Short mmCIF file of C-alpha atoms and ligand atoms in Angstrom, two decimals:
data_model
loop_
_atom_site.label_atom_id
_atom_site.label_comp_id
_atom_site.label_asym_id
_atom_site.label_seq_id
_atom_site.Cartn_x
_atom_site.Cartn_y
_atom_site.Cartn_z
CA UNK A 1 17.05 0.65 -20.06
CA UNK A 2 20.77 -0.46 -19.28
CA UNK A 3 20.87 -3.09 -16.69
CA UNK A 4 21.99 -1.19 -13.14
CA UNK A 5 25.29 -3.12 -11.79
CA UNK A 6 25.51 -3.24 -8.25
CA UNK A 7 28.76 -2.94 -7.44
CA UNK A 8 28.86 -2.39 -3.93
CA UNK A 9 27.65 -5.89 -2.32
CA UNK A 10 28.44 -4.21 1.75
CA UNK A 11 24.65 -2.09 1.09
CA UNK A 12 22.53 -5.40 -0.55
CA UNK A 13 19.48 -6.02 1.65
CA UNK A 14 19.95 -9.18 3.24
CA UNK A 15 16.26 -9.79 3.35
CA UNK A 16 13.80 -8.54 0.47
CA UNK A 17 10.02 -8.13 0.96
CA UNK A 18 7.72 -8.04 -2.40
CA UNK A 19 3.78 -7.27 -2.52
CA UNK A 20 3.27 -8.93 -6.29
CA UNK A 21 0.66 -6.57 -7.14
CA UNK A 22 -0.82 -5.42 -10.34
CA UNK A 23 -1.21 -9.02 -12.17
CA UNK A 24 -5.32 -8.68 -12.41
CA UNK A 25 -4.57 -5.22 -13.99
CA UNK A 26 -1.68 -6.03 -16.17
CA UNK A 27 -4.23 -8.39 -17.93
CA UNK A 28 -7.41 -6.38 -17.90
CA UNK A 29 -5.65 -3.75 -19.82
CA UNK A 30 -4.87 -6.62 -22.47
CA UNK A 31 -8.47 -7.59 -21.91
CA UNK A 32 -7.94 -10.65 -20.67
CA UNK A 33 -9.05 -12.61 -18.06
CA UNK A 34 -7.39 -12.24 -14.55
CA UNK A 35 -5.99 -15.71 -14.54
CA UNK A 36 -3.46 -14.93 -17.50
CA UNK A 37 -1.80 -11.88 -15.24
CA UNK A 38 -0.99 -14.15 -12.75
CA UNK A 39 0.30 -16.93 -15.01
CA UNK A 40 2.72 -14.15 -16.04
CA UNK A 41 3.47 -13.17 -12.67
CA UNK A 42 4.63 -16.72 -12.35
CA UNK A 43 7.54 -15.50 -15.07
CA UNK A 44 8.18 -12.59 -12.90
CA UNK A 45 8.69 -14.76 -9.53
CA UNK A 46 10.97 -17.15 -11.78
CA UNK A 47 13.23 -14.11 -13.10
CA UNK A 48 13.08 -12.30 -9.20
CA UNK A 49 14.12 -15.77 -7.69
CA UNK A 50 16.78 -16.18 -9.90
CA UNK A 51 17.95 -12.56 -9.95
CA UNK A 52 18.04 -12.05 -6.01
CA UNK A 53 19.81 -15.31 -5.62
CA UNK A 54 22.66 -14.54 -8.53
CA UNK A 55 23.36 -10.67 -6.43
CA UNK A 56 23.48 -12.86 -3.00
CA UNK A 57 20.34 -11.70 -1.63
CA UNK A 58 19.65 -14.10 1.66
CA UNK A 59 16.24 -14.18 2.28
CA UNK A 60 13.43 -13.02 -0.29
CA UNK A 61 9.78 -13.17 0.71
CA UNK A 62 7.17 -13.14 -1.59
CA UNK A 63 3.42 -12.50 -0.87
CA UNK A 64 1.81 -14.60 -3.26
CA UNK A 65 -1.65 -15.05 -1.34
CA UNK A 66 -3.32 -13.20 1.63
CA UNK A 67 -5.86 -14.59 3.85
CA UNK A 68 -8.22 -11.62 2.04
CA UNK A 69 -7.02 -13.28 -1.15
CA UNK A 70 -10.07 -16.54 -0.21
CA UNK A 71 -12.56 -14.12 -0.89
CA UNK A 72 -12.05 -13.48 -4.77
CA UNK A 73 -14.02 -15.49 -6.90
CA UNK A 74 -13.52 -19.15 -6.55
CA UNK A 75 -12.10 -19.63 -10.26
CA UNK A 76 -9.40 -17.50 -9.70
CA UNK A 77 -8.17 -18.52 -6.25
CA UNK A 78 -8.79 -22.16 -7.73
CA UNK A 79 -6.27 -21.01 -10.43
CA UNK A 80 -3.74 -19.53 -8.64
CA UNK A 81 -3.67 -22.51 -6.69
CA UNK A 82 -3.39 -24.79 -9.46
CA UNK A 83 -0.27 -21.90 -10.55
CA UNK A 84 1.39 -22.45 -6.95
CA UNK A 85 1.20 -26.30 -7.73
CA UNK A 86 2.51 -26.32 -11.28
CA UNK A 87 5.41 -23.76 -10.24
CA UNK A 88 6.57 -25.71 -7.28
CA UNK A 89 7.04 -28.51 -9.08
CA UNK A 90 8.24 -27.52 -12.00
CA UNK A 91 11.05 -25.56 -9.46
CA UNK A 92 12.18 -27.75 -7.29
CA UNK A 93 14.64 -28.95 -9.21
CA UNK A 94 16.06 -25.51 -10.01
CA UNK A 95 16.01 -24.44 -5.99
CA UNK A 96 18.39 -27.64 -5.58
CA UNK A 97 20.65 -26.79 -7.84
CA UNK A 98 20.69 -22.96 -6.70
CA UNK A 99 21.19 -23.69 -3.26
CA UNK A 100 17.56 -22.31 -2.66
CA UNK A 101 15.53 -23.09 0.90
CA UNK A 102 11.82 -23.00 0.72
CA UNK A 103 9.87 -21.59 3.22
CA UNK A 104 6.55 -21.28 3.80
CA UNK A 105 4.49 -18.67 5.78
CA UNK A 106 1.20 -18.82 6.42
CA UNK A 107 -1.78 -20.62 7.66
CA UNK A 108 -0.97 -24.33 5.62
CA UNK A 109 -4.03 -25.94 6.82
CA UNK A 110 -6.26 -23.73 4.48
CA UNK A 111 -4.88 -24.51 1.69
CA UNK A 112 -5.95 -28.02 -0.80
CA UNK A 113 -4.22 -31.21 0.35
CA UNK A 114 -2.69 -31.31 -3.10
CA UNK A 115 -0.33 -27.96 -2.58
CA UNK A 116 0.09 -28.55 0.73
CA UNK A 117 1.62 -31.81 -0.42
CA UNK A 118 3.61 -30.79 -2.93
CA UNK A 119 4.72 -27.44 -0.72
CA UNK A 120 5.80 -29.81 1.94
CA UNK A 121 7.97 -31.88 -0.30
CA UNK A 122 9.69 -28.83 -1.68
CA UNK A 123 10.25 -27.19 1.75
CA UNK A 124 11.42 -30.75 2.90
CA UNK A 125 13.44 -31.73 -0.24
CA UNK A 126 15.10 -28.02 -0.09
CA UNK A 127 16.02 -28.00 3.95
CA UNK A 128 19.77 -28.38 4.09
CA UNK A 129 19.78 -25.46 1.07
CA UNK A 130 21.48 -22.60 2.71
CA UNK A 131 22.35 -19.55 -0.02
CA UNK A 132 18.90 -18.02 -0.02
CA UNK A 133 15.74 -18.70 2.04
CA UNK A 134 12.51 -18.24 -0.26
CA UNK A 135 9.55 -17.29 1.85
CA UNK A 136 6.13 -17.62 -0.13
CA UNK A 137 3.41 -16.39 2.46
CA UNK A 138 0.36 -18.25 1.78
CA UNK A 139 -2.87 -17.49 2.97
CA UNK A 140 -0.79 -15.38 5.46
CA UNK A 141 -2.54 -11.88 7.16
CA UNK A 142 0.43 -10.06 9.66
CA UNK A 143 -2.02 -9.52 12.53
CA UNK A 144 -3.37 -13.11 12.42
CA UNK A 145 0.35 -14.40 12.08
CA UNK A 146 1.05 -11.69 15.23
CA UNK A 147 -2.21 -13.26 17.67
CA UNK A 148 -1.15 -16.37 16.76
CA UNK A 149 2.29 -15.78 18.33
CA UNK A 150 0.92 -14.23 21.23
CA UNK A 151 -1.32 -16.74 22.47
CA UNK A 152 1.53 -19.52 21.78
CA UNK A 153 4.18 -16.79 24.04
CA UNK A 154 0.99 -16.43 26.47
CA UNK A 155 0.48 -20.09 26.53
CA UNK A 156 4.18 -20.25 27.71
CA UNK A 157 3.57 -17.83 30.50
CA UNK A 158 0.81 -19.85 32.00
CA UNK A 159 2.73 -22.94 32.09
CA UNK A 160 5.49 -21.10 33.93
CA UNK A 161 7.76 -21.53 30.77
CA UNK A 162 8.48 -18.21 30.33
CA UNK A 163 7.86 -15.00 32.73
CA UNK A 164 6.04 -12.15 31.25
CA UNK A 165 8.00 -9.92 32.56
CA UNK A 166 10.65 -11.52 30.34
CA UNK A 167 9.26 -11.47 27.23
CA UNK A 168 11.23 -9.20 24.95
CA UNK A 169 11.16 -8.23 20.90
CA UNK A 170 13.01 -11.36 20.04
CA UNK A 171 11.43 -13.97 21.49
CA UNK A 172 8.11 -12.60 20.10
CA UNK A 173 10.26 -12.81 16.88
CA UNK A 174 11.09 -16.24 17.05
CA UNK A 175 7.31 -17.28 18.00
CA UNK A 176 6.23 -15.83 14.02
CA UNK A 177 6.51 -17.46 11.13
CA UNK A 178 9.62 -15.73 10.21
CA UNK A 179 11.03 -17.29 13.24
CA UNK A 180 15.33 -17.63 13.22
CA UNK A 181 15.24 -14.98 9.92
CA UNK A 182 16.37 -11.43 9.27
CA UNK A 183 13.64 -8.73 9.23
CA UNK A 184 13.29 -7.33 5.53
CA UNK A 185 15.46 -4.37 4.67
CA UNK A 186 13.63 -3.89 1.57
CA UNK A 187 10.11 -3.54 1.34
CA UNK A 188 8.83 -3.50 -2.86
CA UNK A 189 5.35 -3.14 -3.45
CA UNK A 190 4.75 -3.13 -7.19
CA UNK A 191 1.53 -2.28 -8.90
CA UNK A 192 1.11 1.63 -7.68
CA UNK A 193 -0.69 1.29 -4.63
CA UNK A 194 1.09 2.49 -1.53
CA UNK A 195 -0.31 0.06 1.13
CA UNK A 196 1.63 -2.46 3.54
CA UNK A 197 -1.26 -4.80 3.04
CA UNK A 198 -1.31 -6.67 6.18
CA UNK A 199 1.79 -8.17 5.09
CA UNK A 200 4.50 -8.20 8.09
CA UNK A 201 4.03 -5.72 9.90
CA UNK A 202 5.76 -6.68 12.70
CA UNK A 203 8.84 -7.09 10.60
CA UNK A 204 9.28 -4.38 8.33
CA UNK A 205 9.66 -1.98 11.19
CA UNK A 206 12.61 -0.56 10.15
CA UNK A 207 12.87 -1.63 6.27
CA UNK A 208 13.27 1.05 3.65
CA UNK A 209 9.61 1.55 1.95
CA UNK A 210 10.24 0.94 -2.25
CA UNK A 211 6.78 1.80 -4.37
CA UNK A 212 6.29 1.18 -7.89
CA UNK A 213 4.12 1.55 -10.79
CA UNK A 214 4.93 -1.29 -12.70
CA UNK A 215 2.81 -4.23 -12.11
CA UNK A 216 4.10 -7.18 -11.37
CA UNK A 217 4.61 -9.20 -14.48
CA UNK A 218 6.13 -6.42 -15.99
CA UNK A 219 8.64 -6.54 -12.83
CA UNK A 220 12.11 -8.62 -13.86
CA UNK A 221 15.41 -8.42 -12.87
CA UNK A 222 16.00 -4.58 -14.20
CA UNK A 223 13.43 -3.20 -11.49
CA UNK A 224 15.06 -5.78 -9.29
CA UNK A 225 18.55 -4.40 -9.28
CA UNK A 226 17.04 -0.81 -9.70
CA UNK A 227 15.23 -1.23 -6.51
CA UNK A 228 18.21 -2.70 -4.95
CA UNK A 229 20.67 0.00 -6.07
CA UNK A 230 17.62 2.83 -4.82
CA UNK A 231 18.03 0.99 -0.93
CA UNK A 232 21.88 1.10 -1.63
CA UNK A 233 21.53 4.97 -1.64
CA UNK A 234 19.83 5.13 1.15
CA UNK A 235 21.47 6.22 4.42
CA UNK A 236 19.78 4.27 7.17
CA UNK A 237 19.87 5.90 10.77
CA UNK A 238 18.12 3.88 12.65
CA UNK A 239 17.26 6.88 15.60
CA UNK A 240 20.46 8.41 15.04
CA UNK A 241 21.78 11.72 13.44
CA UNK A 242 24.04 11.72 10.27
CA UNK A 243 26.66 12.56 11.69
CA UNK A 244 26.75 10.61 14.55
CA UNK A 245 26.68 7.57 11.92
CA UNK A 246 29.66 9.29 9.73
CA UNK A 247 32.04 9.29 13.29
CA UNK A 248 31.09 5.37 13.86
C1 FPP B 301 -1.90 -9.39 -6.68
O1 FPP B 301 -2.35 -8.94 -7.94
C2 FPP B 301 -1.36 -10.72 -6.82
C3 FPP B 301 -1.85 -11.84 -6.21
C4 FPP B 301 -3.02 -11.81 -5.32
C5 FPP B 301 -1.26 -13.15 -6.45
C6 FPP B 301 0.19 -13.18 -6.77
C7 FPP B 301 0.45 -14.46 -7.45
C8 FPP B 301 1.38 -14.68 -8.41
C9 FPP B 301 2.37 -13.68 -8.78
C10 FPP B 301 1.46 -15.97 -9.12
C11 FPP B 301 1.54 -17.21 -8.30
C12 FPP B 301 2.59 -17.16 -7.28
C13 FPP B 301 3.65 -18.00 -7.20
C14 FPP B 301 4.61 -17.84 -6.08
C15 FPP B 301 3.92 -19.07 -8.17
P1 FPP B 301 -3.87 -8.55 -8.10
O2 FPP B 301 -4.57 -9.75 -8.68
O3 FPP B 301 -4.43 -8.07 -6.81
O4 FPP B 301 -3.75 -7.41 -9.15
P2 FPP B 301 -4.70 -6.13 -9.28
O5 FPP B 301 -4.46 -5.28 -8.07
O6 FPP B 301 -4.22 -5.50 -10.53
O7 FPP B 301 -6.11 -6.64 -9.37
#
C-alpha cells in the first residue's frame, strides 16, 4: 500500500486516542504465546510515537493497561510490566530528543515500585518537553478516573472552595487525569472489536469513532496516516447543520 500523505495539516487531530487491541490474537494465530504479541505491540507503539510526532500530532494517548487488565493471568500482566519497564527506558532518551512529554494516566499506586520508578523519572526527566504529550493510561478504568474526580470536586464543595452550583464541564475536566489537555478528536480502536472499553469516556464525547481490523502489532505508521487522512474527511458539526458550517 502507498504511504497516504497528509497534506492538509488545518484537519490533523490535535489529540489521538488508541485502544492497542488484538496483540494476544496476533500471536495465537502464530501459535505463540500471548507475551510475544505484546512484545510486538511494543514495535507498534515505537513506530505510532514516532509517526504522530513527525505529522505534529499534540497529544497521543495510548491505553496500554486497564484496571480489568489485573485480572489476566499473573505471567502475562507480570510481562507486560516488565515490557512497560524495558520500553521506558530504553525511550527516554528518544522522547528528549523528540521533544516528547510523558504522561501518565491512571491509578500509579497499583502498579510495582520498579515501573513506577522508572515512569516517574521519564515523566520527570521529559516535563519541560512541549511538541507532543504522550499519555500511557495505566491501570486506568474511565468511570473510576470520573468518581475519583467527583469526590475530589465534592470535597471542594464541602470546604466552601467551590459552589455546586458552579461547577461546570471544565472544571470537572481539569479534576481528571487528562487535566489542562485537549479531548481526543480521534478515537482508533484496532483489533475488530467495536467497544469504547471504559477508556475515556468522559472525553471522547465528541471525537470521531475510527474501527479497525488490524491488530495492533500489525498497526504502523500506514494505518496511522490512513486513519488520520479518514478523520480529515470527516465534516464535524458539532449540533449544527452543513450548511450552517459552510456560511461560518
Ligand atoms: C490488548 O490486546 C492489549 C493490551 C492489554 C496491552 C497493550 C500493551 C502493549 C501494546 C505493549 C506494552 C505497552 C507499552 C506502552 C510499551 P489483547 O491482549 O487484549 O489482545 P486480544 O484481544 O487479541 O486478546
Amino acid at each position: 500500500m502507498g504511504d497516504t500523505v497528509i497534506s492538509d495539516t488545518s484537519t490533523l487531530p490535535v489529540h489521538i486516542a488508541i485502544v492497542m487491541d488484538g496483540n494476544g490474537r496476533w500471536a495465537e494465530e502464530r501459535n505463540q504465546p500471548r507475551l510475544f504479541g505484546h512484545k510486538a505491540g511494543v514495535k507498534s507503539v515505537r513506530t505510532v510515537v514516532e509517526t504522530a510526532r513527525e505529522i505534529g500530532i499534540q497529544h497521543l494517548t495510548l491505553y496500554a493497561f486497564s484496571t480489568e487488565n489485573w485480572k489476566r493471568p499473573s505471567l502475562e500482566v507480570k510481562g507486560l510490566m516488565s515490557l512497560l519497564d524495558s520500553y521506558l527506558k530504553s525511550e527516554q532518551k528518544t522522547m528528549l530528543k523528540n521533544d516528547i512529554r510523558l504522561q501518565c494516566l491512571g491509578q500509579l499506586n497499583r502498579l510495582p515500585p520498579q515501573v513506577r520508578k522508572t515512569l516517574t523519572r521519564v515523566i520527570s526527566a521529559t516535563a519541560q518537553c512541549t511538541a507532543m504529550t504522550l499519555n500511557l493510561a495505566l491501570s486506568y478504568g474511565s468511570r473510576n478516573e470520573i468518581i475519583r474526580a467527583v469526590r475530589e470536586v465534592s470535597g471542594k464543595c464541602m470546604t466552601g472552595e467551590l459552589a455546586p452550583d458552579d461547577l461546570n464541564e471544565e472544571i470537572l475536566s481539569n479534576h481528571l487525569y487528562t487535566a489542562g489537555q485537549p479531548d481526543p478528536e480521534l478515537f482508533i480502536r484496532t483489533g475488530g472489536e467495536r467497544r469504547l472499553s471504559n477508556f475515556l469516556l468522559w472525553q471522547v464525547s465528541y471525537a470521531e469513532l475510527y474501527f479497525t481490523d488490524v491488530k495492533w502489532p500489525d498497526f504502523g505508521r500506514a494505518e496511522l496516516l490512513e486513519a488520520v487522512a479518514d478523520f480529515g474527511a470527516r465534516q464535524r458539526r458539532f449540533g449544527k447543520t452543513g450548511s450552517q458550517l459552510s456560511q461560518e
